[in-house]
Amino acid sequence: MTTALSINNLRKVYDNGFEALKGISLQVEEGDFFALLGPNGAGKSTTLGIVSSLVNKTEGSVSVFGHDMERELSKAKKCLGVVPQEFNFNMFEKVIDIIVTQAGYYGIPLNEARERAEFYLRKLGLWEKRNERARMLSGGMKRRLMIARALIHNPRLLILDEPTAGVDIELRRSMWEFLQEINAAGTTIILTTHYLEEAESLCRNIAIIDHGTIVQDTSMRELLLQLNTETFILDVNPPLQSKPRLNGYTCELLDDHTLEVEVEREQGLNAIFQALETQGIQVSSMRNKANRLEELFVSLVDKNLAQEKA
Amino acid sequence: MTSRELFVAFSTIVTKEIRRFTRIWGQTLLPPAITMTLYFIIFGNLIGSRIGEMGGFNYMEYIVPGLIMMSVITNSYGNVVSSFYSTKFQRNIEELLVSPIPYWVILSGYVLGGVSRGLAVGFIVTMLSLFFTDLQIHNIGITVSIVFLTAVLFALGGFINAVFANSFDDISIVPTFILTPLTYLGGVFYSISLLPDFWQGVSMLNPILYMVNTFRYGILGVSDINILFAYGMILLFIVVLFSVSLHLLKSGKGIRS
């Protein structure tokens, strides 16, 4: 399998002396849907900035589909599409002009650029807005405009830096579907996001970066297996006056209809239902207290912080 | 990129630049037309008629080449400095930086955009001057080549200014405190032969003097300086500024962290 992105010993020290990346290495395979997660200031955007040629690296190497970014920069850039975190188009330009101009930068002739622009603008629900100035678009539309712009040269690797920040849930889900569609068609995708449910539902592999180092680099499945304890919220009937007896489980009564139960991985859920049923308690619904990935993410970041302090 | 792709990318930048200054023609093309018309009326007609001849020509004929050149210089410089700085400020420079366009093509595209505005304004001012005087072009080759090379040189200057600028104030410092004084003292309104020897020597250090006089030579056939030396100097400055600009782009000065 071809490696879409290869990062080796990448280090970045800013002019003020801040070391944003401390020699990270990362491989993303072709066709992957890869999540790069981390708290604010962890080094995600710096990493993607270096890959996108927007940030100068201090040390290390980056190659995109085998094209080294120092020796074959132009070829590497042709393989890349970038959707940055901040809006970075000319707000006074028309939507169609932004897309067609970007195509021109990749050497795509005008007629072909217009055809591709129509395809992606229709696909992302922006065709009706093609003659509007970009500043007149809503936040969600601006995000979709940046995705259309990044795809205009049909990149093999698409980098999305928090593409759904500030986007409502309906639009977010339609963007997920679109991204899954282009990933299924062969585009490798690297995503950073603060919505961990987004990463969990879209991505197959994941790296977690914190304080400029990679603290996890594995498959989503492997990572979730590391989760030893899950907390569930149970809605119960009839109303409870006190905590029910659940031997071996830690539970807490949040209110007379709501029970919080911590479940170890090896324990399973059947025993909880049986114990409650014998006490005449019915479970009407059940949900995770927090997203599973979120629980892991917080524990990994906390662990890394504790190690750094030590 | 193939040569065809490079051409498409280059023409995309140039087209974008031309579209920009023509879209805001009220800020880019109209003001120099009004200013230069006022110069023609006040300095050429009202005051010029009392000055008499200069270099063997009436004052209006003498200042027209200088005023055309002044418009070309300020507009080719102004176009690149404001356009490239705005691109930096709005961060849409990132659209170019992520693309595979080589840096020399980006630079050439912006420079030709600036040259286009300089020449457009130069053409407008030339047309307006015809309402006040008859222009007899002495040497079309020198006239066209010197105006083009001067526009290239100042477009490059504007680019370097934009790279170093950190605010909109920074893009007006050089035009206000350096470019305008050098232009006014560069023989636009007078022949340096009118100056005492010492100030003639000082004036010879002003590069704009050479451009204005070479252009004047192209139109009127008179000049205070050696034309060949002027060409050599302008070409040398172009090579130096192009190399500096390219180095700044490659190193990411002001545009990459």
Coordinates of N, CA and C in Angstrom, one line a residue, chain A residues 12 14 52-56 73-74 77-78 80 82 84 86-93 97-98 100-102 104-109 133 149, chain B residues 1-2 4-6 8-10 12-13 16 19 23 90-103 110 250-253 255-257:
Chain A
K12 N 9.5 21.8 15.1 CA 9.3 23.3 14.8 C 9.5 24.1 16.0
Y14 N 9.3 28.1 17.0 CA 9.0 29.4 16.5 C 10.0 30.4 16.9
S52 N 1.3 21.7 4.5 CA 0.6 22.5 3.5 C 1.6 23.6 3.0
S53 N 2.8 23.7 3.4 CA 3.8 24.7 3.0 C 3.4 26.1 3.6
L54 N 2.6 26.2 4.6 CA 2.2 27.5 5.2 C 3.1 27.8 6.4
V55 N 3.8 26.8 6.9 CA 4.7 27.0 8.1 C 6.1 26.4 7.7
N56 N 7.1 27.1 8.0 CA 8.5 26.6 7.8 C 8.9 25.6 8.9
L73 N 8.7 19.7 -4.4 CA 7.6 20.4 -3.8 C 6.4 20.6 -4.7
S74 N 6.6 20.9 -5.9 CA 5.5 21.1 -6.8 C 4.7 19.8 -7.0
K77 N 2.7 19.2 -3.8 CA 1.6 20.1 -3.6 C 0.4 19.8 -4.5
K78 N 0.7 19.2 -5.7 CA -0.4 18.8 -6.6 C -1.2 17.7 -6.0
L80 N -2.0 17.5 -2.9 CA -2.6 18.0 -1.6 C -3.8 19.0 -1.8
V82 N -6.1 21.5 0.7 CA -6.1 22.0 2.1 C -7.3 22.8 2.5
P84 N -8.2 25.0 5.5 CA -7.7 25.5 6.8 C -8.8 25.8 7.8
E86 N -9.1 28.7 9.5 CA -9.7 30.1 9.3 C -10.1 30.3 7.9
F87 N -11.1 31.2 7.7 CA -11.5 31.5 6.3 C -10.3 32.3 5.7
N88 N -9.8 31.9 4.6 CA -8.7 32.6 4.0 C -8.9 32.9 2.5
F89 N -10.1 33.1 2.1 CA -10.4 33.6 0.7 C -10.7 35.0 0.8
N90 N -10.6 35.6 -0.4 CA -10.9 37.1 -0.6 C -12.4 37.2 -0.4
M91 N -12.8 37.9 0.7 CA -14.2 38.0 1.0 C -15.0 38.9 -0.1
F92 N -14.2 39.6 -0.9 CA -14.9 40.5 -1.8 C -15.0 39.9 -3.2
E93 N -14.5 38.7 -3.3 CA -14.6 37.9 -4.6 C -15.9 37.2 -4.7
D97 N -15.6 32.8 -8.8 CA -14.3 33.3 -9.1 C -13.2 32.8 -8.2
I98 N -13.6 32.6 -6.9 CA -12.6 32.0 -6.0 C -12.2 30.6 -6.4
V100 N -12.6 29.1 -9.5 CA -12.0 29.1 -10.8 C -10.5 29.6 -10.7
T101 N -10.3 30.6 -9.9 CA -9.0 31.2 -9.8 C -8.1 30.1 -9.1
Q102 N -8.6 29.4 -8.1 CA -7.7 28.4 -7.5 C -7.4 27.3 -8.5
G104 N -7.0 27.7 -11.6 CA -5.9 28.3 -12.4 C -4.6 28.2 -11.8
Y105 N -4.5 28.3 -10.5 CA -3.2 28.2 -9.8 C -2.6 26.8 -10.0
Y106 N -3.5 25.8 -10.3 CA -3.0 24.4 -10.5 C -2.8 24.1 -12.0
G107 N -2.9 25.2 -12.8 CA -2.7 25.0 -14.2 C -3.9 24.4 -15.0
I108 N -5.1 24.5 -14.3 CA -6.3 23.9 -15.0 C -6.9 25.0 -15.9
P109 N -7.0 24.7 -17.2 CA -7.6 25.7 -18.1 C -9.0 26.1 -17.7
R133 N -20.9 37.5 -3.4 CA -19.6 37.8 -2.9 C -19.4 36.9 -1.7
R149 N -13.1 24.5 -2.9 CA -11.8 25.1 -3.4 C -10.7 24.1 -3.3
Chain B
M1 N 5.2 21.4 -12.8 CA 4.2 21.8 -13.7 C 4.7 21.9 -15.1
T2 N 3.8 21.5 -16.1 CA 4.2 21.7 -17.5 C 4.2 23.1 -17.8
R4 N 2.6 24.5 -20.1 CA 1.2 25.0 -20.4 C 0.5 25.3 -19.0
E5 N 0.8 24.4 -18.0 CA 0.2 24.7 -16.7 C 0.8 26.0 -16.1
L6 N 2.1 26.2 -16.3 CA 2.7 27.4 -15.8 C 2.1 28.6 -16.4
V8 N -0.9 28.9 -17.7 CA -2.3 29.1 -17.1 C -2.2 29.7 -15.8
A9 N -1.3 29.2 -14.9 CA -1.2 29.8 -13.6 C -0.8 31.2 -13.6
F10 N 0.2 31.5 -14.5 CA 0.7 32.9 -14.6 C -0.4 33.8 -15.1
T12 N -3.5 33.4 -14.8 CA -4.6 33.5 -13.7 C -4.2 34.6 -12.8
I13 N -3.0 34.7 -12.4 CA -2.6 35.7 -11.4 C -2.7 37.1 -12.1
K16 N -6.3 38.1 -12.5 CA -6.9 38.4 -11.2 C -6.4 39.9 -10.8
R19 N -8.2 42.4 -13.1 CA -9.6 42.4 -12.7 C -9.8 43.3 -11.4
R23 N -11.8 46.7 -11.4 CA -13.1 46.7 -10.6 C -13.2 47.9 -9.7
Q90 N -5.5 39.4 4.3 CA -6.7 38.6 4.3 C -6.4 37.1 4.3
R91 N -5.1 36.8 4.3 CA -4.6 35.4 4.3 C -4.9 34.6 3.1
N92 N -5.4 35.3 2.0 CA -5.6 34.5 0.8 C -4.3 34.3 0.0
I93 N -3.2 34.8 0.5 CA -1.9 34.4 0.0 C -1.7 32.9 0.2
E94 N -2.4 32.3 1.2 CA -2.3 30.9 1.4 C -2.8 30.1 0.2
E95 N -3.8 30.7 -0.6 CA -4.3 30.0 -1.8 C -3.1 29.8 -2.8
L96 N -2.2 30.7 -2.8 CA -1.0 30.6 -3.7 C 0.0 29.7 -3.1
L97 N 0.2 29.8 -1.8 CA 1.3 29.1 -1.2 C 1.1 27.6 -1.2
V98 N -0.2 27.1 -1.1 CA -0.5 25.7 -1.1 C -0.5 25.1 -2.5
S99 N -0.5 26.0 -3.5 CA -0.6 25.6 -4.9 C 0.8 25.2 -5.4
P100 N 0.9 24.5 -6.5 CA 2.3 24.1 -7.0 C 3.0 25.2 -7.8
I101 N 2.4 26.4 -7.9 CA 3.1 27.4 -8.7 C 4.5 27.8 -8.2
P102 N 5.5 27.8 -9.0 CA 6.8 28.2 -8.6 C 6.8 29.6 -8.2
Y103 N 7.7 29.9 -7.2 CA 7.7 31.3 -6.7 C 8.0 32.4 -7.8
Y110 N 2.5 39.0 -10.2 CA 2.2 40.2 -9.5 C 2.9 41.4 -10.2
K250 N 10.7 32.8 -1.3 CA 11.2 31.4 -0.9 C 11.3 31.3 0.6
S251 N 11.9 32.3 1.2 CA 12.1 32.1 2.6 C 10.9 32.3 3.4
G252 N 9.8 32.8 2.8 CA 8.5 33.0 3.5 C 8.5 34.2 4.4
K253 N 9.4 35.2 4.2 CA 9.4 36.4 5.0 C 8.0 37.1 4.9
I255 N 5.2 36.0 5.2 CA 4.0 35.2 4.7 C 3.9 33.8 5.3
R256 N 5.0 33.3 5.9 CA 5.0 32.0 6.5 C 5.6 32.1 7.9
S257 N 5.1 31.4 8.9 CA 5.6 31.5 10.2 C 6.8 30.5 10.4

